[in-house]
Amino acid sequence: MGEVELSCLAYVKMYLHACLFPRCSVNGLLLSSSPAGGAVCVTDCVPLLHTHLPLAPITQLALTQVDVWCAQTQQRIVGYYQANACVSDSSPTPCALKIADKIAEQCNNAVLLMIDGGKMSPDYRVPPIVMYERKDTRWTLKDKHTIMLRQWEETRDIASQLLDSGDHSLLVDFDSHLDDITRDWTNQKLNAKIAELASPANGNV
Amino acid sequence: MASVSEMYDVTWEEMRDKLRKWREDNHRNSEQIVDVGEELINEHASKLGDDIWIIYEQVMIAALDCSRDDLAWTCLQELKRQFPGSQRVKRLAGMRLEALEKYEDANKQYDSILQDDPTNTAARKRKISILKAQGKSAEAIRELNEYLEQFVGDQEAWHELSELYINEHDYGKAAFCLEELMMTNPHNHLYCEQYAEVKYTQGGLENLELSRKYFAQALKLNNRNMRALFGLYMSASHIAASPKVNATVKKANVKYATWATNQINRAYQLAGRGTKENKCSVKAVEEMLESITMS
């Protein structure tokens, strides 16, 4: 199918989410601020859960809230990401497929992204991600050549920097928000930090 | 790099007390434990007295969590020297093998402990953890069930089993485990709330009503549990919207949902005050709640 572009912002937050909860499976939603049609540009992501991923109520709640926020900010939900706790197995779980199916109902070239925990070392030469797209009713592996990550080395370095400085703890996922609702799951603060680090490398991320 | 004591301006006694608190609360903040513990061990070992042995154990486990095999090895050697032949130290050696993914060797360690002492629960639980780490969930579940037949009061094991069942989407059995936990811990709001989430996930009118009851119970036990509050709102709304309920039930659930909405709004108003940071999330909730149509 079509091309998918993954922005620095989306990648870094996903990566940091996985790093923040190394013993848990984590998941989140992929968003786009570009109009529908043509290539899918993932411009941002919202980290959702790190506990009880298969349970329904909080997932439903999060989807609803993110939907509302997207409408307010002219974004769309275009995909779903997950990193499994067990690093040896990066295949999509039934709950991942279920949520991705739901997203595909509203967005016909939605993507399902699995983070490959075994390949997450800081100097890895390729992004530790595996993407799936919907062909008929099944999620199939996407051709690697249709996935674009501009400025990969810079993106990777930004992620490492934030990890080293401990700033990854700034990341708030929906679960953490429910533990303390003064914390912002849209991550404005972290977004600003990432933008700051990205600006000399690339004019627009 | 500045030492912990310099960065946070703490004395060695405060560091030691912090470690004790983390031990007692069973915190898994391994990076912090390694930072504080390593400095204590390196700089103040002589002042710690007999506390040092339990600190070695605590730091060793934290070091394994952070892939600090060098530090783990050092701690293990000290413990081996001081307590030769100890089952407890043997178990730590097993954990180190687990961290190095040498599962066969680790299992041998635990089997040898169990040969000498078949009631050693720690070794049995480590063996189950190995199954979990290897992705062998069905076997882990089976072993854990067997374990619980013998050690029926082990709360940690019941909770672990509920998590394993949830991951396998076996919600009925997960609910059973949580029922056990609620029976023995009637004041724990988290168990009520998790039970409610499982019931909600199972779906169907009866389960939704149960879930609403248990979300409400969780709130009674802790009125700041946001998951329970949202859960109450969602379960009550779904029941009210169901074509299978009569007018009385519908009315009651609309009332519950409205009450929950007001509480949620209040909580977010309070949270939104003063901080610009979470304005986006506050707005999202407001809009979502406005959209509930109670007819």
Coordinates of C-alpha atoms in Angstrom, one line a residue:
Chain A
M1 CA 0.0 0.0 0.0
G2 CA 1.1 3.6 0.6
E3 CA 4.1 5.2 2.2
V4 CA 4.3 5.9 5.9
E5 CA 6.4 8.7 7.3
L6 CA 7.2 8.7 11.0
S7 CA 8.2 12.0 12.5
C8 CA 11.0 12.5 15.0
L9 CA 8.6 13.6 17.7
A10 CA 6.4 10.5 17.3
Y11 CA 9.4 8.2 17.3
V12 CA 11.2 9.7 20.3
K13 CA 8.1 9.7 22.5
M14 CA 7.3 6.0 21.6
Y15 CA 10.8 5.0 22.3
L16 CA 11.0 6.9 25.6
H17 CA 7.6 5.4 26.6
A18 CA 9.0 1.9 26.1
C19 CA 12.2 2.9 28.1
L20 CA 10.2 4.4 31.0
F21 CA 8.5 1.1 31.7
P22 CA 11.0 -1.6 30.7
R23 CA 9.1 -4.4 32.6
C24 CA 5.7 -3.7 31.2
S25 CA 4.0 -3.9 27.8
V26 CA 3.2 -0.3 26.7
N27 CA 0.9 1.0 24.0
G28 CA -0.2 4.2 22.5
L29 CA -1.9 5.9 19.6
L30 CA -0.3 7.4 16.5
L31 CA -1.6 10.7 15.3
S32 CA -1.4 12.8 12.1
S33 CA -1.9 16.5 11.6
S34 CA -1.9 16.1 7.8
P35 CA -5.1 15.7 5.8
A36 CA -6.3 12.3 4.8
G37 CA -5.3 10.8 1.4
G38 CA -1.8 10.1 0.1
A39 CA 1.0 9.0 2.3
V40 CA 0.4 8.6 6.0
C41 CA 2.4 11.1 8.0
V42 CA 2.6 10.2 11.7
T43 CA 3.4 13.5 13.3
D44 CA 2.8 12.8 16.9
C45 CA 1.8 10.0 19.3
V46 CA -0.1 9.7 22.6
P47 CA 1.4 7.1 25.0
L48 CA -1.5 5.3 26.7
L49 CA -1.0 2.4 29.0
H50 CA 1.6 0.4 30.8
T51 CA -0.7 -1.8 32.9
H52 CA -3.6 -4.2 32.0
L53 CA -3.5 -3.4 28.3
P54 CA -6.2 -6.0 27.4
L55 CA -8.8 -4.5 29.8
A56 CA -11.5 -2.4 28.2
P57 CA -12.6 0.5 30.3
I58 CA -9.5 2.6 30.4
T59 CA -8.6 1.9 26.8
Q60 CA -12.1 3.0 25.7
L61 CA -11.8 6.1 27.9
A62 CA -8.4 7.0 26.5
L63 CA -9.6 6.5 22.9
T64 CA -12.6 8.8 23.5
Q65 CA -10.5 11.5 25.1
V66 CA -7.8 11.4 22.4
D67 CA -10.6 11.6 19.8
V68 CA -11.9 14.7 21.4
W69 CA -8.4 16.2 21.7
C70 CA -7.7 15.4 18.1
A71 CA -10.9 17.2 17.0
Q72 CA -9.8 20.2 19.0
T73 CA -6.3 20.2 17.4
Q74 CA -7.0 19.2 13.9
Q75 CA -5.3 15.8 14.2
R76 CA -6.5 12.3 13.3
I77 CA -5.8 8.9 14.9
V78 CA -3.9 7.0 12.2
G79 CA -2.4 4.1 14.0
Y80 CA -1.4 2.2 17.2
Y81 CA 1.9 1.2 18.7
Q82 CA 2.8 -1.4 21.2
A83 CA 6.0 -2.7 22.9
N84 CA 5.7 -6.1 24.5
A85 CA 7.2 -6.7 28.0
C86 CA 8.8 -9.9 26.7
V87 CA 11.5 -8.6 24.4
S88 CA 11.9 -11.9 22.5
D89 CA 8.4 -11.6 21.0
S90 CA 7.5 -8.5 19.1
S91 CA 4.4 -9.9 17.4
P92 CA 1.1 -8.1 17.8
T93 CA -1.1 -9.4 20.6
P94 CA -4.8 -10.0 20.3
C95 CA -5.5 -6.7 22.0
A96 CA -3.2 -4.9 19.7
L97 CA -5.1 -6.3 16.7
K98 CA -8.4 -5.4 18.2
I99 CA -7.5 -1.8 18.8
A100 CA -5.8 -1.5 15.4
D101 CA -9.0 -2.9 13.8
K102 CA -11.1 -0.3 15.6
I103 CA -8.8 2.5 14.3
A104 CA -8.9 1.1 10.8
E105 CA -12.6 1.5 10.8
Q106 CA -12.2 5.2 10.9
C107 CA -8.9 5.5 9.0
N108 CA -8.5 3.1 6.1
N109 CA -4.7 3.2 5.8
A110 CA -4.1 2.9 9.5
V111 CA -0.8 1.4 10.7
L112 CA 0.0 -1.0 13.5
L113 CA 3.5 -0.5 14.8
M114 CA 5.3 -2.9 17.1
I115 CA 8.5 -1.8 18.8
D116 CA 11.1 -4.6 18.7
G117 CA 12.5 -4.6 22.3
G118 CA 15.5 -6.7 21.4
K119 CA 16.8 -4.1 19.0
M120 CA 16.6 -1.0 21.1
S121 CA 20.2 -0.4 22.0
P122 CA 21.2 3.2 21.5
D123 CA 23.6 2.7 18.6
Y124 CA 21.3 0.5 16.5
R125 CA 21.6 1.3 12.8
V126 CA 18.0 0.9 11.9
P127 CA 14.8 1.9 13.8
P128 CA 13.7 -1.0 16.1
I129 CA 10.2 -1.0 14.7
V130 CA 8.0 -3.3 12.7
M131 CA 5.0 -2.0 10.8
Y132 CA 1.9 -3.7 9.8
E133 CA -0.9 -2.5 7.4
R134 CA -4.3 -3.9 6.7
K135 CA -4.7 -5.9 3.6
D136 CA -8.3 -7.2 3.3
T137 CA -9.1 -8.1 6.9
R138 CA -5.6 -9.1 8.0
W139 CA -2.7 -7.2 9.3
T140 CA 0.3 -7.9 7.2
L141 CA 3.9 -6.9 7.4
K142 CA 4.7 -3.7 5.6
D143 CA 7.5 -3.5 3.1
K144 CA 10.4 -1.7 4.9
H145 CA 11.1 0.5 2.0
T146 CA 7.7 2.2 2.3
I147 CA 8.5 3.4 5.8
M148 CA 10.4 6.7 6.1
L149 CA 12.1 8.2 9.1
R150 CA 13.7 11.4 8.1
Q151 CA 17.0 12.2 9.8
W152 CA 17.2 8.8 11.5
E153 CA 20.5 9.4 13.1
E154 CA 19.6 12.7 14.6
T155 CA 16.3 11.3 15.8
R156 CA 18.1 8.4 17.4
D157 CA 20.6 10.7 19.1
I158 CA 17.8 12.9 20.4
A159 CA 16.2 9.9 22.0
S160 CA 19.5 8.8 23.6
Q161 CA 20.2 12.3 24.9
L162 CA 16.8 12.5 26.6
L163 CA 17.3 9.0 28.1
D164 CA 20.8 9.9 29.4
S165 CA 19.7 13.2 30.9
G166 CA 16.8 11.4 32.7
D167 CA 14.3 13.6 30.9
H168 CA 12.4 10.6 29.7
S169 CA 10.7 10.7 33.1
L170 CA 8.9 13.8 31.9
L171 CA 6.8 11.6 29.7
V172 CA 3.3 11.2 30.8
D173 CA 1.1 8.4 29.6
F174 CA -2.6 8.1 30.1
D175 CA -2.1 5.6 33.0
S176 CA 0.2 8.1 34.8
H177 CA -2.4 10.8 34.1
L178 CA -5.0 8.8 35.9
D179 CA -2.7 8.3 38.9
D180 CA -2.3 12.1 39.1
I181 CA -4.6 14.2 36.9
T182 CA -2.4 17.3 37.1
R183 CA 0.0 15.5 34.8
D184 CA -0.6 16.2 31.1
W185 CA -0.9 13.3 28.7
T186 CA -0.5 15.6 25.7
N187 CA 3.1 16.0 26.9
Q188 CA 3.4 19.7 25.9
K189 CA 6.6 20.1 28.0
L190 CA 8.3 17.1 26.5
N191 CA 7.3 18.1 23.0
A192 CA 9.0 21.4 23.6
K193 CA 12.2 19.8 24.8
I194 CA 12.2 17.5 21.7
A195 CA 11.6 20.4 19.4
E196 CA 14.4 22.3 21.0
L197 CA 16.8 19.4 20.4
A198 CA 15.6 18.8 16.9
S199 CA 15.8 22.4 15.6
P200 CA 19.5 22.7 14.7
A201 CA 19.4 19.3 12.9
N202 CA 16.3 19.9 10.9
G203 CA 14.1 22.8 10.2
N204 CA 10.8 21.1 10.5
V205 CA 10.0 17.8 12.2
Chain B
M1 CA 30.2 12.9 38.6
A2 CA 28.8 14.2 41.9
S3 CA 28.0 11.6 44.6
V4 CA 24.5 11.1 45.7
S5 CA 25.3 12.6 49.1
E6 CA 26.7 15.7 47.4
M7 CA 23.8 16.1 44.9
Y8 CA 21.0 15.7 47.4
D9 CA 22.9 16.9 50.5
V10 CA 22.2 13.8 52.6
T11 CA 24.2 12.0 55.2
W12 CA 25.0 8.4 55.1
E13 CA 22.5 7.7 57.8
E14 CA 19.7 9.3 55.7
M15 CA 20.8 7.2 52.7
R16 CA 20.7 4.0 54.8
D17 CA 17.2 4.9 56.1
K18 CA 16.0 5.7 52.6
L19 CA 17.1 2.2 51.6
R20 CA 15.3 0.7 54.5
K21 CA 12.1 2.5 53.6
W22 CA 12.3 1.3 50.0
R23 CA 12.8 -2.2 51.3
E24 CA 9.8 -2.1 53.6
D25 CA 7.6 -0.6 50.9
N26 CA 8.9 -3.1 48.4
H27 CA 9.7 -0.4 45.9
R28 CA 11.3 -1.4 42.6
N29 CA 13.1 1.9 42.0
S30 CA 16.2 0.0 41.0
E31 CA 18.2 2.8 39.5
Q32 CA 17.9 4.9 42.6
I33 CA 18.7 1.9 44.9
V34 CA 21.8 1.2 42.8
D35 CA 22.9 4.9 43.0
V36 CA 22.4 5.2 46.8
G37 CA 23.3 1.6 47.7
E38 CA 26.5 1.6 45.7
E39 CA 27.8 4.7 47.3
L40 CA 26.8 3.5 50.8
I41 CA 28.7 0.2 50.2
N42 CA 31.8 1.8 48.7
E43 CA 32.1 4.7 51.1
H44 CA 30.4 3.8 54.4
A45 CA 30.5 0.0 54.7
S46 CA 32.3 0.0 58.0
K47 CA 29.6 2.1 59.6
L48 CA 26.6 0.0 58.6
G49 CA 27.1 -2.9 61.0
D50 CA 25.0 -5.9 60.4
D51 CA 22.6 -3.8 58.1
I52 CA 25.2 -4.3 55.4
W53 CA 24.1 -7.8 54.6
I54 CA 20.5 -6.9 53.8
I55 CA 21.7 -3.9 51.9
Y56 CA 24.0 -6.1 49.8
E57 CA 20.9 -8.3 49.0
Q58 CA 18.8 -5.3 48.1
V59 CA 21.5 -3.6 46.0
M60 CA 22.2 -6.9 44.3
I61 CA 18.7 -7.4 43.1
A62 CA 18.5 -3.7 42.0
A63 CA 21.8 -4.1 40.1
L64 CA 20.4 -7.1 38.2
D65 CA 17.4 -5.0 37.2
C66 CA 19.8 -2.3 35.8
S67 CA 22.1 -4.8 34.0
R68 CA 24.9 -3.9 36.5
D69 CA 26.4 -7.4 36.7
D70 CA 29.7 -6.1 38.0
L71 CA 27.9 -4.7 41.1
A72 CA 25.6 -7.7 41.4
W73 CA 28.7 -10.0 41.4
T74 CA 30.4 -8.0 44.1
C75 CA 27.4 -8.1 46.4
L76 CA 26.9 -11.8 45.7
Q77 CA 30.5 -12.6 46.6
E78 CA 30.3 -10.7 49.9
L79 CA 27.1 -12.6 50.8
K80 CA 28.5 -15.9 49.8
R81 CA 31.6 -15.3 52.0
Q82 CA 29.5 -14.3 55.0
F83 CA 26.7 -16.9 54.6
P84 CA 28.2 -20.0 53.0
G85 CA 25.6 -22.7 52.1
S86 CA 22.7 -20.3 52.7
Q87 CA 19.5 -21.1 50.7
R88 CA 18.7 -17.4 50.6
V89 CA 22.1 -16.6 48.9
K90 CA 21.7 -19.6 46.6
R91 CA 18.4 -18.0 45.4
L92 CA 20.2 -14.8 44.7
A93 CA 22.8 -16.6 42.7
G94 CA 19.9 -18.1 40.7
M95 CA 18.5 -14.7 40.1
R96 CA 21.8 -13.6 38.7
L97 CA 21.7 -16.5 36.3
E98 CA 18.2 -15.5 35.3
A99 CA 19.4 -12.0 34.6
L100 CA 22.0 -13.4 32.3
E101 CA 19.3 -15.5 30.7
K102 CA 21.0 -18.7 31.7
Y103 CA 17.6 -20.3 32.5
E104 CA 18.7 -23.9 32.6
D105 CA 21.5 -23.1 35.1
A106 CA 19.1 -21.0 37.2
N107 CA 16.6 -23.8 37.3
K108 CA 19.3 -26.2 38.5
Q109 CA 20.0 -23.8 41.4
Y110 CA 16.4 -23.7 42.4
D111 CA 15.9 -27.4 42.0
S112 CA 18.8 -28.0 44.4
I113 CA 17.2 -25.6 46.9
L114 CA 13.9 -27.5 46.6
Q115 CA 15.6 -30.8 47.1
D116 CA 16.9 -29.7 50.5
D117 CA 13.7 -27.8 51.3
P118 CA 10.6 -28.7 49.3
T119 CA 8.6 -25.9 51.0
N120 CA 10.9 -23.2 49.9
T121 CA 8.3 -20.8 48.3
A122 CA 10.9 -18.4 47.0
A123 CA 12.6 -21.0 44.8
R124 CA 9.2 -22.2 43.4
K125 CA 8.2 -18.7 42.5
R126 CA 11.5 -18.0 40.8
K127 CA 10.9 -21.1 38.6
I128 CA 7.5 -19.7 37.7
S129 CA 9.1 -16.4 36.8
I130 CA 11.5 -18.2 34.5
L131 CA 8.5 -19.7 32.6
K132 CA 7.0 -16.2 32.4
A133 CA 10.3 -14.7 31.1
Q134 CA 10.5 -17.4 28.4
G135 CA 7.0 -16.6 27.3
K136 CA 5.6 -19.9 28.4
S137 CA 2.4 -18.5 29.9
A138 CA 0.3 -21.6 29.8
E139 CA 2.9 -23.5 31.9
A140 CA 3.5 -20.6 34.2
I141 CA -0.3 -20.5 34.9
R142 CA -0.4 -24.2 35.5
E143 CA 2.6 -24.1 37.9
L144 CA 1.2 -21.1 39.7
N145 CA -2.2 -22.9 40.1
E146 CA -0.4 -25.9 41.7
Y147 CA 1.5 -23.6 43.9
L148 CA -1.6 -21.9 45.1
E149 CA -3.2 -25.2 46.0
Q150 CA -0.5 -25.6 48.6
F151 CA 0.0 -22.0 49.6
V152 CA -3.5 -20.7 49.4
G153 CA -2.8 -17.5 51.4
D154 CA 0.0 -16.1 49.1
Q155 CA -1.5 -12.7 48.0
E156 CA 1.4 -12.0 45.7
A157 CA 0.8 -15.2 43.9
W158 CA -2.9 -14.7 43.5
H159 CA -2.2 -11.3 42.0
E160 CA 0.4 -12.6 39.7
L161 CA -2.0 -15.2 38.5
S162 CA -4.7 -12.6 37.9
E163 CA -2.3 -10.7 35.7
L164 CA -1.3 -13.8 33.8
Y165 CA -5.0 -14.6 33.1
I166 CA -5.7 -11.1 32.0
N167 CA -2.9 -11.3 29.5
E168 CA -4.4 -14.5 28.2
H169 CA -7.8 -12.8 28.0
D170 CA -9.2 -15.4 30.4
Y171 CA -11.3 -12.9 32.2
G172 CA -13.4 -15.4 34.1
K173 CA -10.4 -16.9 35.9
A174 CA -8.8 -13.5 36.4
A175 CA -12.0 -12.4 38.2
F176 CA -11.8 -15.5 40.4
C177 CA -8.3 -14.6 41.5
L178 CA -9.4 -11.0 42.2
E179 CA -12.3 -12.3 44.2
E180 CA -9.9 -14.2 46.4
L181 CA -7.9 -11.0 46.9
M182 CA -10.9 -8.9 47.7
M183 CA -12.1 -11.5 50.3
T184 CA -8.8 -11.3 52.2
N185 CA -8.3 -7.6 51.6
P186 CA -11.7 -6.0 51.8
H187 CA -10.3 -2.5 52.3
N188 CA -8.1 -2.5 49.2
H189 CA -9.7 -0.2 46.7
L190 CA -7.3 -1.3 43.9
Y191 CA -8.5 -4.9 43.9
C192 CA -12.1 -3.7 43.7
E193 CA -11.3 -1.5 40.9
Q194 CA -9.4 -4.1 38.9
Y195 CA -12.2 -6.6 39.5
A196 CA -14.6 -4.0 38.1
E197 CA -12.4 -3.5 35.0
V198 CA -12.3 -7.2 34.4
K199 CA -16.1 -7.5 34.7
Y200 CA -16.6 -4.5 32.4
T201 CA -14.3 -6.2 29.8
Q202 CA -16.3 -9.4 30.0
G203 CA -19.3 -7.4 28.9
G204 CA -23.0 -8.1 29.0
L205 CA -25.6 -6.4 31.1
E206 CA -25.0 -8.5 34.3
N207 CA -21.3 -8.0 34.2
L208 CA -21.7 -4.3 33.6
E209 CA -23.9 -4.0 36.6
L210 CA -21.4 -5.9 38.7
S211 CA -18.6 -3.7 37.4
R212 CA -20.6 -0.6 38.3
K213 CA -21.1 -1.9 41.8
Y214 CA -17.4 -2.6 42.3
F215 CA -16.3 0.7 40.8
A216 CA -18.6 2.3 43.4
Q217 CA -17.2 0.2 46.1
A218 CA -13.6 1.2 45.1
L219 CA -14.7 4.8 45.3
K220 CA -16.2 4.3 48.8
L221 CA -12.8 2.9 49.9
N222 CA -10.9 5.7 48.1
N223 CA -12.8 8.6 46.7
R224 CA -9.8 9.8 44.7
N225 CA -9.5 6.8 42.6
M226 CA -9.9 8.3 39.1
R227 CA -10.1 5.0 37.3
A228 CA -13.0 4.0 39.5
L229 CA -14.7 7.3 39.0
F230 CA -14.4 7.1 35.2
G231 CA -15.4 3.4 35.4
L232 CA -18.5 4.3 37.3
Y233 CA -19.4 6.9 34.7
M234 CA -18.8 4.5 31.8
S235 CA -20.5 1.5 33.2
A236 CA -23.6 3.4 34.4
S237 CA -23.8 5.2 31.0
H238 CA -23.7 1.9 29.1
I239 CA -26.4 0.4 31.3
A240 CA -28.6 3.4 30.9
A241 CA -28.2 3.2 27.2
S242 CA -29.0 -0.5 27.0
P243 CA -32.4 -1.4 25.4
K244 CA -32.7 -4.3 27.8
V245 CA -33.2 -2.3 31.0
N246 CA -36.5 -1.0 32.4
A247 CA -37.2 2.6 33.1
T248 CA -36.4 2.4 36.8
V249 CA -33.0 0.9 36.2
K250 CA -32.3 3.4 33.5
K251 CA -33.2 6.3 35.7
A252 CA -31.0 5.1 38.5
N253 CA -28.0 4.6 36.2
V254 CA -28.5 8.0 34.6
K255 CA -28.3 9.4 38.2
Y256 CA -25.1 7.5 38.9
A257 CA -23.5 8.6 35.6
T258 CA -24.5 12.2 36.2
W259 CA -23.1 12.1 39.8
A260 CA -19.9 10.6 38.4
T261 CA -19.7 13.4 35.7
N262 CA -20.0 16.0 38.3
Q263 CA -17.3 14.5 40.5
I264 CA -15.0 14.1 37.4
N265 CA -15.6 17.8 36.5
R266 CA -14.8 18.9 40.0
A267 CA -11.7 16.9 40.1
Y268 CA -10.5 18.3 36.8
Q269 CA -11.4 21.9 37.8
L270 CA -9.3 21.5 40.9
A271 CA -6.5 19.9 38.9
G272 CA -6.6 22.6 36.2
R273 CA -6.2 25.5 38.6
G274 CA -2.9 27.2 38.5
T275 CA -1.2 24.9 36.0
K276 CA -1.2 25.8 32.4
E277 CA 0.3 22.4 31.7
N278 CA -2.7 20.2 31.6
K279 CA -5.2 22.6 30.0
C280 CA -5.4 20.3 27.0
S281 CA -6.3 17.2 28.9
V282 CA -8.8 19.1 31.1
K283 CA -10.5 20.5 28.0
A284 CA -10.7 17.0 26.4
V285 CA -12.5 15.7 29.5
E286 CA -14.9 18.6 29.6
E287 CA -15.9 18.0 26.0
M288 CA -16.3 14.3 26.5
L289 CA -18.6 14.7 29.5
E290 CA -20.7 17.4 27.8
S291 CA -21.4 14.9 25.0
I292 CA -23.2 12.4 27.2
T293 CA -26.9 12.5 26.2
M294 CA -29.2 11.6 29.0
S295 CA -32.6 11.1 27.5

